[in-house]
Amino acid sequence: MSVTQVAAYAAPAAKAPLERTTVPRRPVGERDVLIEIKYAGICHSDIHQVRDGWGEGIYPMIPGHEIAGVVAEVGSGVTRFAVGDRVGVGCFVDSCRECEYCLRGQEQYCVKGMTGTYNARDKQGEPMYGGYSTHLVVDENYTVRIPDGLPLDAAAPLLCAGITLYSPLKHWQAGPGRKVAIVGLGGLGHMGVKIAAALGAEVTVLSQSLRKQEDGLRLGASHYYATSDPATFEELAGTFDLVVSTVSAPLGLDAYLGLLKVDGALVNVGAPEEPVELNLFSVIQGRKTLAGSMIGGIAETQEMLDFCAEHGLGAEIEVIPASDINAAYDRVLASDVRYRFVIDASTI
Ligand code: NAP
Ligand code: ZN
């Protein structure tokens, strides 16, 4: 395929609604695969970026970094994939490939900066366009295999939401005998509950209300509390080995640090647009750790997909036509998503 225009949905400017457009895709290079996209998840990060909440957004912006599809063409040097393979692409599509983090399989922390799937520029300075589209050309080294046991629609959100929770849960050793709390039961949070439970941890959901309690327990949590009730913070003080926050808005860190045991960790994966305040006594007392974590590397993303297939863990999804993207954004912003919107790319 030479440079081709394919259908896509884009935000023409910051905060503008998304509309149908076309996007150029590069010719399939020697190490590239052409992916016919089947499904693309809607991550809250898409909304932060479309609305320029993190700043320096590149427009027109075609979001989408939870991409699941089928290989339609391979370059002459491709060895890992064949036409017809079920594949996924997550939040980045390139990195320097030679720094200590790339060599360690932590390409997301590349010292020269990973090349984001969208709202980024490639090594030639050309803007990148994401997965709300029908086709994508990607280097095979930044493409992962979706195991047969996972339906493509339920697998798409794993490419961001799944790996963003899997990586810190593994790093901070969620497992048998460990008490883990997941804050926020949205796209990331619901995968956190499923994965932490499958790893053998005792899982608690901390949600704004008890509205989704039944779902949380069905997904694998043993306990469910409302953070709107101040009694929750008294009752659970000193309880957890690990608290993972997926909240998209600034969090009262001191209150959540108070829920940790001595040596416990509060890991923030939510990426709010505003800074947060911290009283350092919240970490001094109890030798606590306040940390963050960003997605995961390619090898770990493959490991996560294999783990999810083995344990039957897909995302809980609502498949929508592309014409509903803007309405879906409004529902995500209102915490009214159960638990990930996934765009059916055939409607683009
Ligand atoms: P989401 O589906 O909207 O889920 C976020 C959840 O946080 C909501 O469902 C809600 O859960 C809770 N929440 C929202 N506003 C809140 C508020 N004002 N106070 C308290 N709780 C609130 O979003 P997502 O796609 O899971 O993404 C969550 C965040 O992670 C976003 O900021 C996103 O940009 C970021 N993210 C980070 C990474 C990374 O690598 N670190 C990767 C992907 C996404 P309840 O209704 O249960 O309270
Ligand atoms: Zn994401």
mmCIF file with all atom_site columns, N, CA and C in Angstrom, residues 136-195:
data_model
loop_
_atom_site.group_PDB
_atom_site.id
_atom_site.type_symbol
_atom_site.label_atom_id
_atom_site.label_alt_id
_atom_site.label_comp_id
_atom_site.label_asym_id
_atom_site.label_entity_id
_atom_site.label_seq_id
_atom_site.pdbx_PDB_ins_code
_atom_site.Cartn_x
_atom_site.Cartn_y
_atom_site.Cartn_z
_atom_site.occupancy
_atom_site.B_iso_or_equiv
_atom_site.pdbx_formal_charge
_atom_site.auth_seq_id
_atom_site.auth_comp_id
_atom_site.auth_asym_id
_atom_site.auth_atom_id
_atom_site.pdbx_PDB_model_num
ATOM 1   N N  . LEU A 1 136 ? -4.113  1.105   10.291 1.00 0.00 ? 136 LEU A N  1
ATOM 2   C CA . LEU A 1 136 ? -2.937  1.663   10.939 1.00 0.00 ? 136 LEU A CA 1
ATOM 3   C C  . LEU A 1 136 ? -1.721  0.899   10.439 1.00 0.00 ? 136 LEU A C  1
ATOM 4   N N  . VAL A 1 137 ? -0.609  1.607   10.215 1.00 0.00 ? 137 VAL A N  1
ATOM 5   C CA . VAL A 1 137 ? 0.646   0.955   9.839  1.00 0.00 ? 137 VAL A CA 1
ATOM 6   C C  . VAL A 1 137 ? 1.602   1.108   11.016 1.00 0.00 ? 137 VAL A C  1
ATOM 7   N N  . VAL A 1 138 ? 2.104   -0.026  11.522 1.00 0.00 ? 138 VAL A N  1
ATOM 8   C CA . VAL A 1 138 ? 2.941   -0.020  12.731 1.00 0.00 ? 138 VAL A CA 1
ATOM 9   C C  . VAL A 1 138 ? 4.104   -0.982  12.565 1.00 0.00 ? 138 VAL A C  1
ATOM 10  N N  . ASP A 1 139 ? 5.234   -0.625  13.140 1.00 0.00 ? 139 ASP A N  1
ATOM 11  C CA . ASP A 1 139 ? 6.387   -1.517  13.205 1.00 0.00 ? 139 ASP A CA 1
ATOM 12  C C  . ASP A 1 139 ? 6.003   -2.779  13.982 1.00 0.00 ? 139 ASP A C  1
ATOM 13  N N  . GLU A 1 140 ? 6.405   -3.936  13.479 1.00 0.00 ? 140 GLU A N  1
ATOM 14  C CA . GLU A 1 140 ? 6.012   -5.194  14.142 1.00 0.00 ? 140 GLU A CA 1
ATOM 15  C C  . GLU A 1 140 ? 6.518   -5.277  15.581 1.00 0.00 ? 140 GLU A C  1
ATOM 16  N N  . ASN A 1 141 ? 7.614   -4.580  15.887 1.00 0.00 ? 141 ASN A N  1
ATOM 17  C CA . ASN A 1 141 ? 8.161   -4.640  17.241 1.00 0.00 ? 141 ASN A CA 1
ATOM 18  C C  . ASN A 1 141 ? 7.310   -3.889  18.260 1.00 0.00 ? 141 ASN A C  1
ATOM 19  N N  . TYR A 1 142 ? 6.361   -3.097  17.795 1.00 0.00 ? 142 TYR A N  1
ATOM 20  C CA . TYR A 1 142 ? 5.483   -2.344  18.684 1.00 0.00 ? 142 TYR A CA 1
ATOM 21  C C  . TYR A 1 142 ? 4.037   -2.829  18.548 1.00 0.00 ? 142 TYR A C  1
ATOM 22  N N  . THR A 1 143 ? 3.919   -4.060  18.055 1.00 0.00 ? 143 THR A N  1
ATOM 23  C CA . THR A 1 143 ? 2.626   -4.708  17.850 1.00 0.00 ? 143 THR A CA 1
ATOM 24  C C  . THR A 1 143 ? 2.596   -5.954  18.734 1.00 0.00 ? 143 THR A C  1
ATOM 25  N N  . VAL A 1 144 ? 1.463   -6.238  19.361 1.00 0.00 ? 144 VAL A N  1
ATOM 26  C CA . VAL A 1 144 ? 1.365   -7.435  20.201 1.00 0.00 ? 144 VAL A CA 1
ATOM 27  C C  . VAL A 1 144 ? 0.282   -8.363  19.650 1.00 0.00 ? 144 VAL A C  1
ATOM 28  N N  . ARG A 1 145 ? 0.357   -9.604  20.105 1.00 0.00 ? 145 ARG A N  1
ATOM 29  C CA . ARG A 1 145 ? -0.557  -10.628 19.619 1.00 0.00 ? 145 ARG A CA 1
ATOM 30  C C  . ARG A 1 145 ? -1.733  -10.756 20.576 1.00 0.00 ? 145 ARG A C  1
ATOM 31  N N  . ILE A 1 146 ? -2.945  -10.761 20.052 1.00 0.00 ? 146 ILE A N  1
ATOM 32  C CA . ILE A 1 146 ? -4.117  -10.972 20.907 1.00 0.00 ? 146 ILE A CA 1
ATOM 33  C C  . ILE A 1 146 ? -4.454  -12.467 20.883 1.00 0.00 ? 146 ILE A C  1
ATOM 34  N N  . PRO A 1 147 ? -4.347  -13.123 22.041 1.00 0.00 ? 147 PRO A N  1
ATOM 35  C CA . PRO A 1 147 ? -4.580  -14.574 22.064 1.00 0.00 ? 147 PRO A CA 1
ATOM 36  C C  . PRO A 1 147 ? -5.995  -14.924 21.593 1.00 0.00 ? 147 PRO A C  1
ATOM 37  N N  . ASP A 1 148 ? -6.133  -16.115 21.021 1.00 0.00 ? 148 ASP A N  1
ATOM 38  C CA . ASP A 1 148 ? -7.420  -16.547 20.457 1.00 0.00 ? 148 ASP A CA 1
ATOM 39  C C  . ASP A 1 148 ? -8.549  -16.520 21.481 1.00 0.00 ? 148 ASP A C  1
ATOM 40  N N  . GLY A 1 149 ? -8.218  -16.777 22.746 1.00 0.00 ? 149 GLY A N  1
ATOM 41  C CA . GLY A 1 149 ? -9.259  -16.842 23.773 1.00 0.00 ? 149 GLY A CA 1
ATOM 42  C C  . GLY A 1 149 ? -9.921  -15.504 24.071 1.00 0.00 ? 149 GLY A C  1
ATOM 43  N N  . LEU A 1 150 ? -9.374  -14.413 23.603 1.00 0.00 ? 150 LEU A N  1
ATOM 44  C CA . LEU A 1 150 ? -9.932  -13.090 23.917 1.00 0.00 ? 150 LEU A CA 1
ATOM 45  C C  . LEU A 1 150 ? -10.671 -12.525 22.703 1.00 0.00 ? 150 LEU A C  1
ATOM 46  N N  . PRO A 1 151 ? -11.954 -12.188 22.847 1.00 0.00 ? 151 PRO A N  1
ATOM 47  C CA . PRO A 1 151 ? -12.649 -11.504 21.747 1.00 0.00 ? 151 PRO A CA 1
ATOM 48  C C  . PRO A 1 151 ? -11.977 -10.156 21.468 1.00 0.00 ? 151 PRO A C  1
ATOM 49  N N  . LEU A 1 152 ? -11.911 -9.752  20.215 1.00 0.00 ? 152 LEU A N  1
ATOM 50  C CA . LEU A 1 152 ? -11.184 -8.513  19.884 1.00 0.00 ? 152 LEU A CA 1
ATOM 51  C C  . LEU A 1 152 ? -11.795 -7.282  20.543 1.00 0.00 ? 152 LEU A C  1
ATOM 52  N N  . ASP A 1 153 ? -13.134 -7.244  20.658 1.00 0.00 ? 153 ASP A N  1
ATOM 53  C CA . ASP A 1 153 ? -13.744 -6.035  21.239 1.00 0.00 ? 153 ASP A CA 1
ATOM 54  C C  . ASP A 1 153 ? -13.412 -5.903  22.724 1.00 0.00 ? 153 ASP A C  1
ATOM 55  N N  . ALA A 1 154 ? -13.477 -7.017  23.444 1.00 0.00 ? 154 ALA A N  1
ATOM 56  C CA . ALA A 1 154 ? -13.179 -6.978  24.884 1.00 0.00 ? 154 ALA A CA 1
ATOM 57  C C  . ALA A 1 154 ? -11.674 -6.893  25.141 1.00 0.00 ? 154 ALA A C  1
ATOM 58  N N  . ALA A 1 155 ? -10.875 -7.211  24.120 1.00 0.00 ? 155 ALA A N  1
ATOM 59  C CA . ALA A 1 155 ? -9.411  -7.142  24.273 1.00 0.00 ? 155 ALA A CA 1
ATOM 60  C C  . ALA A 1 155 ? -8.895  -5.732  24.052 1.00 0.00 ? 155 ALA A C  1
ATOM 61  N N  . ALA A 1 156 ? -9.571  -4.937  23.217 1.00 0.00 ? 156 ALA A N  1
ATOM 62  C CA . ALA A 1 156 ? -9.044  -3.612  22.872 1.00 0.00 ? 156 ALA A CA 1
ATOM 63  C C  . ALA A 1 156 ? -8.660  -2.802  24.116 1.00 0.00 ? 156 ALA A C  1
ATOM 64  N N  . PRO A 1 157 ? -9.536  -2.696  25.134 1.00 0.00 ? 157 PRO A N  1
ATOM 65  C CA . PRO A 1 157 ? -9.178  -1.870  26.299 1.00 0.00 ? 157 PRO A CA 1
ATOM 66  C C  . PRO A 1 157 ? -7.987  -2.393  27.093 1.00 0.00 ? 157 PRO A C  1
ATOM 67  N N  . LEU A 1 158 ? -7.633  -3.648  26.893 1.00 0.00 ? 158 LEU A N  1
ATOM 68  C CA . LEU A 1 158 ? -6.480  -4.177  27.632 1.00 0.00 ? 158 LEU A CA 1
ATOM 69  C C  . LEU A 1 158 ? -5.194  -3.481  27.194 1.00 0.00 ? 158 LEU A C  1
ATOM 70  N N  . LEU A 1 159 ? -5.179  -2.956  25.951 1.00 0.00 ? 159 LEU A N  1
ATOM 71  C CA . LEU A 1 159 ? -3.951  -2.353  25.410 1.00 0.00 ? 159 LEU A CA 1
ATOM 72  C C  . LEU A 1 159 ? -3.536  -1.100  26.157 1.00 0.00 ? 159 LEU A C  1
ATOM 73  N N  . CYS A 1 160 ? -4.498  -0.461  26.862 1.00 0.00 ? 160 CYS A N  1
ATOM 74  C CA . CYS A 1 160 ? -4.093  0.627   27.763 1.00 0.00 ? 160 CYS A CA 1
ATOM 75  C C  . CYS A 1 160 ? -4.577  0.334   29.177 1.00 0.00 ? 160 CYS A C  1
ATOM 76  N N  . ALA A 1 161 ? -5.905  0.245   29.354 1.00 0.00 ? 161 ALA A N  1
ATOM 77  C CA . ALA A 1 161 ? -6.428  0.042   30.714 1.00 0.00 ? 161 ALA A CA 1
ATOM 78  C C  . ALA A 1 161 ? -5.848  -1.216  31.352 1.00 0.00 ? 161 ALA A C  1
ATOM 79  N N  . GLY A 1 162 ? -5.757  -2.290  30.587 1.00 0.00 ? 162 GLY A N  1
ATOM 80  C CA . GLY A 1 162 ? -5.266  -3.553  31.141 1.00 0.00 ? 162 GLY A CA 1
ATOM 81  C C  . GLY A 1 162 ? -3.815  -3.451  31.576 1.00 0.00 ? 162 GLY A C  1
ATOM 82  N N  . ILE A 1 163 ? -2.956  -2.984  30.698 1.00 0.00 ? 163 ILE A N  1
ATOM 83  C CA . ILE A 1 163 ? -1.519  -2.941  31.029 1.00 0.00 ? 163 ILE A CA 1
ATOM 84  C C  . ILE A 1 163 ? -1.221  -1.879  32.091 1.00 0.00 ? 163 ILE A C  1
ATOM 85  N N  . THR A 1 164 ? -1.986  -0.796  32.096 1.00 0.00 ? 164 THR A N  1
ATOM 86  C CA . THR A 1 164 ? -1.729  0.265   33.085 1.00 0.00 ? 164 THR A CA 1
ATOM 87  C C  . THR A 1 164 ? -1.967  -0.220  34.509 1.00 0.00 ? 164 THR A C  1
ATOM 88  N N  . LEU A 1 165 ? -2.845  -1.197  34.674 1.00 0.00 ? 165 LEU A N  1
ATOM 89  C CA . LEU A 1 165 ? -3.057  -1.776  36.001 1.00 0.00 ? 165 LEU A CA 1
ATOM 90  C C  . LEU A 1 165 ? -2.184  -2.992  36.231 1.00 0.00 ? 165 LEU A C  1
ATOM 91  N N  . TYR A 1 166 ? -2.003  -3.806  35.201 1.00 0.00 ? 166 TYR A N  1
ATOM 92  C CA . TYR A 1 166 ? -1.200  -5.030  35.364 1.00 0.00 ? 166 TYR A CA 1
ATOM 93  C C  . TYR A 1 166 ? 0.221   -4.695  35.812 1.00 0.00 ? 166 TYR A C  1
ATOM 94  N N  . SER A 1 167 ? 0.824   -3.691  35.176 1.00 0.00 ? 167 SER A N  1
ATOM 95  C CA . SER A 1 167 ? 2.228   -3.382  35.446 1.00 0.00 ? 167 SER A CA 1
ATOM 96  C C  . SER A 1 167 ? 2.474   -3.005  36.917 1.00 0.00 ? 167 SER A C  1
ATOM 97  N N  . PRO A 1 168 ? 1.738   -2.030  37.482 1.00 0.00 ? 168 PRO A N  1
ATOM 98  C CA . PRO A 1 168 ? 1.984   -1.728  38.906 1.00 0.00 ? 168 PRO A CA 1
ATOM 99  C C  . PRO A 1 168 ? 1.532   -2.846  39.846 1.00 0.00 ? 168 PRO A C  1
ATOM 100 N N  . LEU A 1 169 ? 0.475   -3.570  39.500 1.00 0.00 ? 169 LEU A N  1
ATOM 101 C CA . LEU A 1 169 ? 0.040   -4.658  40.386 1.00 0.00 ? 169 LEU A CA 1
ATOM 102 C C  . LEU A 1 169 ? 1.136   -5.714  40.493 1.00 0.00 ? 169 LEU A C  1
ATOM 103 N N  . LYS A 1 170 ? 1.813   -5.980  39.372 1.00 0.00 ? 170 LYS A N  1
ATOM 104 C CA . LYS A 1 170 ? 2.933   -6.932  39.409 1.00 0.00 ? 170 LYS A CA 1
ATOM 105 C C  . LYS A 1 170 ? 4.124   -6.325  40.157 1.00 0.00 ? 170 LYS A C  1
ATOM 106 N N  . HIS A 1 171 ? 4.451   -5.071  39.825 1.00 0.00 ? 171 HIS A N  1
ATOM 107 C CA . HIS A 1 171 ? 5.630   -4.430  40.402 1.00 0.00 ? 171 HIS A CA 1
ATOM 108 C C  . HIS A 1 171 ? 5.531   -4.347  41.924 1.00 0.00 ? 171 HIS A C  1
ATOM 109 N N  . TRP A 1 172 ? 4.321   -4.020  42.432 1.00 0.00 ? 172 TRP A N  1
ATOM 110 C CA . TRP A 1 172 ? 4.131   -3.895  43.887 1.00 0.00 ? 172 TRP A CA 1
ATOM 111 C C  . TRP A 1 172 ? 3.553   -5.183  44.469 1.00 0.00 ? 172 TRP A C  1
ATOM 112 N N  . GLN A 1 173 ? 3.713   -6.272  43.722 1.00 0.00 ? 173 GLN A N  1
ATOM 113 C CA . GLN A 1 173 ? 3.463   -7.628  44.232 1.00 0.00 ? 173 GLN A CA 1
ATOM 114 C C  . GLN A 1 173 ? 2.067   -7.863  44.796 1.00 0.00 ? 173 GLN A C  1
ATOM 115 N N  . ALA A 1 174 ? 1.059   -7.441  44.033 1.00 0.00 ? 174 ALA A N  1
ATOM 116 C CA . ALA A 1 174 ? -0.305  -7.839  44.392 1.00 0.00 ? 174 ALA A CA 1
ATOM 117 C C  . ALA A 1 174 ? -0.371  -9.353  44.257 1.00 0.00 ? 174 ALA A C  1
ATOM 118 N N  . GLY A 1 175 ? -0.905  -10.021 45.262 1.00 0.00 ? 175 GLY A N  1
ATOM 119 C CA . GLY A 1 175 ? -0.974  -11.484 45.207 1.00 0.00 ? 175 GLY A CA 1
ATOM 120 C C  . GLY A 1 175 ? -1.535  -12.014 46.513 1.00 0.00 ? 175 GLY A C  1
ATOM 121 N N  . PRO A 1 176 ? -1.470  -13.311 46.717 1.00 0.00 ? 176 PRO A N  1
ATOM 122 C CA . PRO A 1 176 ? -2.035  -13.915 47.922 1.00 0.00 ? 176 PRO A CA 1
ATOM 123 C C  . PRO A 1 176 ? -1.479  -13.273 49.191 1.00 0.00 ? 176 PRO A C  1
ATOM 124 N N  . GLY A 1 177 ? -2.348  -13.003 50.138 1.00 0.00 ? 177 GLY A N  1
ATOM 125 C CA . GLY A 1 177 ? -1.932  -12.418 51.409 1.00 0.00 ? 177 GLY A CA 1
ATOM 126 C C  . GLY A 1 177 ? -1.778  -10.912 51.371 1.00 0.00 ? 177 GLY A C  1
ATOM 127 N N  . ARG A 1 178 ? -2.029  -10.293 50.220 1.00 0.00 ? 178 ARG A N  1
ATOM 128 C CA . ARG A 1 178 ? -1.867  -8.832  50.109 1.00 0.00 ? 178 ARG A CA 1
ATOM 129 C C  . ARG A 1 178 ? -3.238  -8.179  49.948 1.00 0.00 ? 178 ARG A C  1
ATOM 130 N N  . LYS A 1 179 ? -3.418  -7.081  50.651 1.00 0.00 ? 179 LYS A N  1
ATOM 131 C CA . LYS A 1 179 ? -4.675  -6.339  50.567 1.00 0.00 ? 179 LYS A CA 1
ATOM 132 C C  . LYS A 1 179 ? -4.493  -5.147  49.638 1.00 0.00 ? 179 LYS A C  1
ATOM 133 N N  . VAL A 1 180 ? -5.286  -5.132  48.586 1.00 0.00 ? 180 VAL A N  1
ATOM 134 C CA . VAL A 1 180 ? -5.149  -4.125  47.534 1.00 0.00 ? 180 VAL A CA 1
ATOM 135 C C  . VAL A 1 180 ? -6.453  -3.345  47.402 1.00 0.00 ? 180 VAL A C  1
ATOM 136 N N  . ALA A 1 181 ? -6.352  -2.029  47.356 1.00 0.00 ? 181 ALA A N  1
ATOM 137 C CA . ALA A 1 181 ? -7.541  -1.208  47.071 1.00 0.00 ? 181 ALA A CA 1
ATOM 138 C C  . ALA A 1 181 ? -7.393  -0.566  45.701 1.00 0.00 ? 181 ALA A C  1
ATOM 139 N N  . ILE A 1 182 ? -8.477  -0.557  44.960 1.00 0.00 ? 182 ILE A N  1
ATOM 140 C CA . ILE A 1 182 ? -8.517  0.126   43.674 1.00 0.00 ? 182 ILE A CA 1
ATOM 141 C C  . ILE A 1 182 ? -9.458  1.313   43.834 1.00 0.00 ? 182 ILE A C  1
ATOM 142 N N  . VAL A 1 183 ? -8.954  2.514   43.551 1.00 0.00 ? 183 VAL A N  1
ATOM 143 C CA . VAL A 1 183 ? -9.768  3.721   43.699 1.00 0.00 ? 183 VAL A CA 1
ATOM 144 C C  . VAL A 1 183 ? -10.316 4.116   42.332 1.00 0.00 ? 183 VAL A C  1
ATOM 145 N N  . GLY A 1 184 ? -11.649 4.203   42.222 1.00 0.00 ? 184 GLY A N  1
ATOM 146 C CA . GLY A 1 184 ? -12.297 4.578   40.957 1.00 0.00 ? 184 GLY A CA 1
ATOM 147 C C  . GLY A 1 184 ? -12.629 3.342   40.143 1.00 0.00 ? 184 GLY A C  1
ATOM 148 N N  . LEU A 1 185 ? -13.927 3.095   39.948 1.00 0.00 ? 185 LEU A N  1
ATOM 149 C CA . LEU A 1 185 ? -14.319 1.915   39.167 1.00 0.00 ? 185 LEU A CA 1
ATOM 150 C C  . LEU A 1 185 ? -14.778 2.369   37.776 1.00 0.00 ? 185 LEU A C  1
ATOM 151 N N  . GLY A 1 186 ? -13.785 2.756   36.966 1.00 0.00 ? 186 GLY A N  1
ATOM 152 C CA . GLY A 1 186 ? -14.045 3.103   35.569 1.00 0.00 ? 186 GLY A CA 1
ATOM 153 C C  . GLY A 1 186 ? -13.316 2.112   34.676 1.00 0.00 ? 186 GLY A C  1
ATOM 154 N N  . GLY A 1 187 ? -12.826 2.608   33.534 1.00 0.00 ? 187 GLY A N  1
ATOM 155 C CA . GLY A 1 187 ? -12.148 1.723   32.583 1.00 0.00 ? 187 GLY A CA 1
ATOM 156 C C  . GLY A 1 187 ? -10.912 1.073   33.183 1.00 0.00 ? 187 GLY A C  1
ATOM 157 N N  . LEU A 1 188 ? -10.027 1.870   33.753 1.00 0.00 ? 188 LEU A N  1
ATOM 158 C CA . LEU A 1 188 ? -8.813  1.322   34.366 1.00 0.00 ? 188 LEU A CA 1
ATOM 159 C C  . LEU A 1 188 ? -9.163  0.525   35.617 1.00 0.00 ? 188 LEU A C  1
ATOM 160 N N  . GLY A 1 189 ? -10.015 1.127   36.457 1.00 0.00 ? 189 GLY A N  1
ATOM 161 C CA . GLY A 1 189 ? -10.308 0.528   37.753 1.00 0.00 ? 189 GLY A CA 1
ATOM 162 C C  . GLY A 1 189 ? -10.926 -0.857  37.636 1.00 0.00 ? 189 GLY A C  1
ATOM 163 N N  . HIS A 1 190 ? -11.849 -1.027  36.698 1.00 0.00 ? 190 HIS A N  1
ATOM 164 C CA . HIS A 1 190 ? -12.509 -2.338  36.638 1.00 0.00 ? 190 HIS A CA 1
ATOM 165 C C  . HIS A 1 190 ? -11.531 -3.412  36.181 1.00 0.00 ? 190 HIS A C  1
ATOM 166 N N  . MET A 1 191 ? -10.553 -3.037  35.334 1.00 0.00 ? 191 MET A N  1
ATOM 167 C CA . MET A 1 191 ? -9.518  -4.016  34.963 1.00 0.00 ? 191 MET A CA 1
ATOM 168 C C  . MET A 1 191 ? -8.585  -4.272  36.147 1.00 0.00 ? 191 MET A C  1
ATOM 169 N N  . GLY A 1 192 ? -8.361  -3.243  36.959 1.00 0.00 ? 192 GLY A N  1
ATOM 170 C CA . GLY A 1 192 ? -7.536  -3.425  38.151 1.00 0.00 ? 192 GLY A CA 1
ATOM 171 C C  . GLY A 1 192 ? -8.154  -4.427  39.102 1.00 0.00 ? 192 GLY A C  1
ATOM 172 N N  . VAL A 1 193 ? -9.473  -4.336  39.289 1.00 0.00 ? 193 VAL A N  1
ATOM 173 C CA . VAL A 1 193 ? -10.163 -5.280  40.172 1.00 0.00 ? 193 VAL A CA 1
ATOM 174 C C  . VAL A 1 193 ? -10.018 -6.697  39.626 1.00 0.00 ? 193 VAL A C  1
ATOM 175 N N  . LYS A 1 194 ? -10.275 -6.862  38.330 1.00 0.00 ? 194 LYS A N  1
ATOM 176 C CA . LYS A 1 194 ? -10.195 -8.203  37.740 1.00 0.00 ? 194 LYS A CA 1
ATOM 177 C C  . LYS A 1 194 ? -8.787  -8.782  37.845 1.00 0.00 ? 194 LYS A C  1
ATOM 178 N N  . ILE A 1 195 ? -7.787  -7.981  37.509 1.00 0.00 ? 195 ILE A N  1
ATOM 179 C CA . ILE A 1 195 ? -6.419  -8.494  37.459 1.00 0.00 ? 195 ILE A CA 1
ATOM 180 C C  . ILE A 1 195 ? -5.896  -8.757  38.877 1.00 0.00 ? 195 ILE A C  1
#
